[in-house]
Amino acid sequence: TAGITQAPTSQILAAGRSMTLRCTQDMRHNAMYWYRQDLGLGLRLIHYSNTAGTTGKGEVPDGYSVSRANTDDFPLTLASAVPSQTSVYFCASSDGGGQGGNEQFFGPGTRLTVL
Amino acid sequence: GQNIDQPTEMTATEGAIVQINCTYQTSGFNGLFWYQQHAGEAPTFLSYNVLDGLEEKGRFSSFLSRSKGYSYLLLKELQMKDSASYLCAGMDSNYQLIWGAGTKLIIKP
């Protein structure tokens, strides 16, 4: 099985433009997450979804939006990109709504540069 | 506030043992995770502790002391492929992971 896929692998985006980062999982996991990873900082949660049809804000949600129309897909949209959104973005999923010791499985990441 | 502290970088020799420490402060506590991340790749799960004590899994072991807010990851018989960053993450009362910045482990021959 593919696990979690993300697209694109990398992207250079002009400031002010919008973009959607795609994430798809085939493990039928209830919970999905979007993180950003910046040098010298830990992974920071942007948005999450405990189950299809629901979403929640993480630590750094400003400038980002998500939707969870079905179990498999969890796209992340930047409505108007700014240079501070330059980062590596990881999508992850876990079973059981994230509770207990359920590990999170990560996609390969999207490297985004905003100029 | 919530915080995870771990050393930025450590160096060890192939075949040796290394211990990576992590201290945590979370709002509530639902366990402590360790992940491995090779450069340019995604994090992958190594271990989970929710009770005090040592969990052993092959060459890797993880320890937790809830009273001290402390965990460590022990890697034995180090191999060159163990060169990676090791991420400590605490799960808070909302079942969200709070991540440390990671410890970059450099293995020398």
Coordinates of C-alpha atoms in Angstrom, one line a residue:
Chain A
T1 CA 0.0 0.0 0.0
A2 CA 1.1 3.6 -0.6
G3 CA 0.4 4.8 2.9
I4 CA 0.4 8.6 2.7
T5 CA 1.1 10.5 -0.4
Q6 CA 1.7 14.3 -0.7
A7 CA 1.8 16.5 -3.8
P8 CA 3.7 18.4 -5.0
T9 CA 7.1 17.3 -3.8
S10 CA 8.3 20.8 -3.9
Q11 CA 7.1 24.2 -5.1
I12 CA 8.3 27.8 -5.6
L13 CA 5.4 30.2 -5.1
A14 CA 5.2 33.9 -5.6
A15 CA 4.0 35.9 -2.6
G16 CA 0.3 36.7 -2.7
R17 CA -0.5 33.6 -4.8
S18 CA -2.7 30.8 -3.4
M19 CA -1.8 27.1 -3.4
T20 CA -3.3 23.8 -2.2
L21 CA -1.0 21.1 -0.8
R22 CA -2.6 17.7 -1.3
C23 CA -2.5 14.7 1.1
T24 CA -4.1 11.3 0.6
Q25 CA -3.9 8.2 2.8
D26 CA -5.1 4.7 2.0
M27 CA -5.0 3.3 5.6
R28 CA -8.5 4.4 6.5
H29 CA -7.2 6.3 9.5
N30 CA -9.6 8.5 11.3
A31 CA -7.2 11.3 12.2
M32 CA -5.1 13.4 9.9
Y33 CA -2.7 16.3 10.6
W34 CA -0.7 19.0 8.9
Y35 CA 2.6 20.1 10.3
R36 CA 5.3 22.5 9.3
Q37 CA 8.9 21.9 10.0
D38 CA 11.4 24.7 10.2
L39 CA 15.1 24.5 10.9
G40 CA 15.8 24.6 14.7
L41 CA 12.2 24.2 15.6
G42 CA 10.1 21.2 16.3
L43 CA 7.2 20.1 14.1
R44 CA 4.4 22.6 14.6
L45 CA 0.7 21.6 14.1
I46 CA -1.2 23.7 11.7
H47 CA -4.6 22.0 11.5
Y48 CA -5.9 18.6 12.3
S49 CA -9.0 16.5 11.7
N50 CA -10.1 13.7 14.1
T51 CA -12.6 12.3 11.7
A52 CA -14.1 13.1 8.3
G53 CA -16.3 16.2 8.3
T54 CA -14.5 17.8 11.3
T55 CA -11.4 20.0 11.5
G56 CA -9.6 21.8 14.3
K57 CA -6.9 24.5 14.7
G58 CA -3.4 23.6 15.8
E59 CA -0.6 25.8 17.1
V60 CA 0.0 27.8 14.0
P61 CA -3.2 28.0 11.9
D62 CA -3.1 31.6 10.7
G63 CA -2.9 31.8 6.9
Y64 CA -3.9 28.2 6.3
S65 CA -7.2 26.4 5.8
V66 CA -8.2 22.7 5.5
S67 CA -11.1 20.6 4.6
R68 CA -12.0 16.9 5.3
A69 CA -14.7 15.9 2.9
N70 CA -13.8 12.2 3.1
T71 CA -11.6 9.8 5.1
D72 CA -8.8 9.7 2.6
D73 CA -8.0 13.3 1.7
F74 CA -6.9 16.3 3.7
P75 CA -5.8 19.3 1.6
L76 CA -4.1 22.3 3.0
T77 CA -4.7 25.7 1.3
L78 CA -2.6 28.8 1.6
A79 CA -5.0 31.6 0.5
S80 CA -2.3 34.3 0.0
A81 CA 1.2 33.0 0.5
V82 CA 3.8 35.0 2.5
P83 CA 7.6 34.4 2.7
S84 CA 7.2 33.3 6.3
Q85 CA 5.3 30.3 5.0
T86 CA 8.5 28.9 3.4
S87 CA 8.9 25.6 5.1
V88 CA 8.6 21.8 4.8
Y89 CA 5.0 20.6 5.2
F90 CA 4.3 17.2 6.4
C91 CA 0.9 15.5 6.4
A92 CA 0.3 12.6 8.9
S93 CA -2.4 10.2 9.9
S94 CA -3.2 8.0 12.8
D95 CA -5.9 5.5 13.8
G96 CA -8.2 5.9 16.8
G97 CA -8.6 9.7 16.5
G98 CA -5.0 10.2 17.8
Q99 CA -5.8 8.9 21.3
G100 CA -3.6 6.6 23.2
G101 CA -0.4 5.3 21.8
N102 CA -1.5 5.3 18.2
E103 CA 1.5 6.4 16.2
Q104 CA 1.3 9.0 13.5
F105 CA 2.4 8.0 10.0
F106 CA 3.9 10.7 7.9
G107 CA 3.9 11.5 4.2
P108 CA 7.1 12.4 2.4
G109 CA 6.6 16.1 2.8
T110 CA 6.3 19.1 0.5
R111 CA 9.1 21.7 0.4
L112 CA 7.5 25.1 -0.2
T113 CA 9.4 28.3 -1.0
V114 CA 7.5 31.6 -1.1
L115 CA 9.4 34.4 -2.8
Chain B
G1 CA 3.3 26.6 28.7
Q2 CA 4.1 23.4 26.9
N3 CA 7.7 22.6 26.1
I4 CA 10.0 19.8 25.0
D5 CA 13.8 20.1 25.5
Q6 CA 16.4 17.8 24.0
P7 CA 20.0 18.4 23.0
T8 CA 20.6 19.9 19.5
E9 CA 23.4 17.5 18.5
M10 CA 25.3 14.5 19.7
T11 CA 28.2 12.5 18.4
A12 CA 29.0 8.9 19.0
T13 CA 31.2 6.1 17.6
E14 CA 30.0 3.1 15.6
G15 CA 29.4 0.1 17.8
A16 CA 29.0 2.2 20.9
I17 CA 25.9 3.1 23.0
V18 CA 24.3 6.6 23.1
Q19 CA 21.6 8.0 25.3
I20 CA 19.4 10.9 24.1
N21 CA 17.6 12.8 26.9
C22 CA 14.3 14.6 26.7
T23 CA 12.5 16.7 29.3
Y24 CA 8.9 17.6 28.8
Q25 CA 6.2 19.9 30.1
T26 CA 2.7 19.4 28.7
S27 CA -0.8 20.3 29.7
G28 CA -1.9 16.9 30.8
F29 CA 0.1 13.9 29.7
N30 CA -0.9 11.0 27.5
G31 CA 2.4 9.5 26.6
L32 CA 5.8 10.2 25.2
F33 CA 6.9 9.3 21.6
W34 CA 10.2 9.0 19.9
Y35 CA 10.6 9.3 16.2
Q36 CA 13.6 9.0 13.9
Q37 CA 14.1 11.3 10.9
H38 CA 16.8 10.9 8.3
A39 CA 17.8 14.0 6.5
G40 CA 15.3 15.0 3.8
E41 CA 12.9 12.3 4.8
A42 CA 9.7 12.0 6.9
P43 CA 9.7 11.1 10.6
T44 CA 9.1 7.4 11.4
F45 CA 7.9 6.0 14.7
L46 CA 10.3 4.4 17.1
S47 CA 8.6 4.1 20.5
Y48 CA 5.8 5.1 22.9
N49 CA 5.9 5.2 26.7
V50 CA 2.9 6.0 28.9
L51 CA 4.0 4.2 32.1
D52 CA 7.2 4.6 34.0
G53 CA 10.0 2.3 33.1
L54 CA 12.0 1.0 30.2
E55 CA 10.6 -0.3 26.9
E56 CA 13.0 -2.4 24.9
K57 CA 12.8 -2.9 21.2
G58 CA 15.8 -4.5 19.6
R59 CA 18.8 -2.2 19.7
F60 CA 16.5 0.7 20.8
S61 CA 15.1 1.3 24.3
S62 CA 13.1 4.1 25.7
F63 CA 12.6 5.1 29.3
L64 CA 10.0 7.3 31.0
S65 CA 9.8 8.9 34.4
R66 CA 6.5 10.8 34.7
S67 CA 7.4 12.3 38.1
K68 CA 10.5 13.9 36.7
G69 CA 9.0 14.8 33.2
Y70 CA 11.9 12.9 31.7
S71 CA 12.6 10.4 29.0
Y72 CA 15.5 9.0 27.2
L73 CA 16.2 7.0 24.1
L74 CA 19.0 4.5 24.3
L75 CA 20.6 3.2 21.1
K76 CA 23.0 0.2 21.4
E77 CA 25.5 -1.2 18.9
L78 CA 25.4 1.9 16.9
Q79 CA 25.5 1.6 13.1
M80 CA 26.2 4.2 10.5
K81 CA 22.6 4.1 9.4
D82 CA 21.6 5.4 12.8
S83 CA 22.9 8.8 11.8
A84 CA 19.6 10.8 11.9
S85 CA 17.7 13.2 14.0
Y86 CA 15.7 11.8 16.9
L87 CA 12.5 13.6 17.8
C88 CA 10.9 13.6 21.2
A89 CA 7.2 14.4 21.4
G90 CA 4.8 14.5 24.3
M91 CA 1.1 13.9 23.9
D92 CA -1.0 16.5 25.8
S93 CA -4.5 16.2 27.3
N94 CA -6.1 16.9 23.9
Y95 CA -4.1 14.0 22.4
Q96 CA -2.0 16.5 20.4
L97 CA 1.7 15.9 20.0
I98 CA 4.1 18.6 21.3
W99 CA 7.4 18.2 19.5
G100 CA 11.0 18.9 20.5
A101 CA 13.4 20.4 17.9
G102 CA 15.1 17.1 17.5
T103 CA 18.6 15.8 18.3
K104 CA 20.9 15.3 15.4
L105 CA 23.0 12.2 16.0
I106 CA 26.3 11.9 14.2
I107 CA 27.9 8.5 14.1
K108 CA 31.7 8.3 13.4
P109 CA 33.5 5.2 12.3

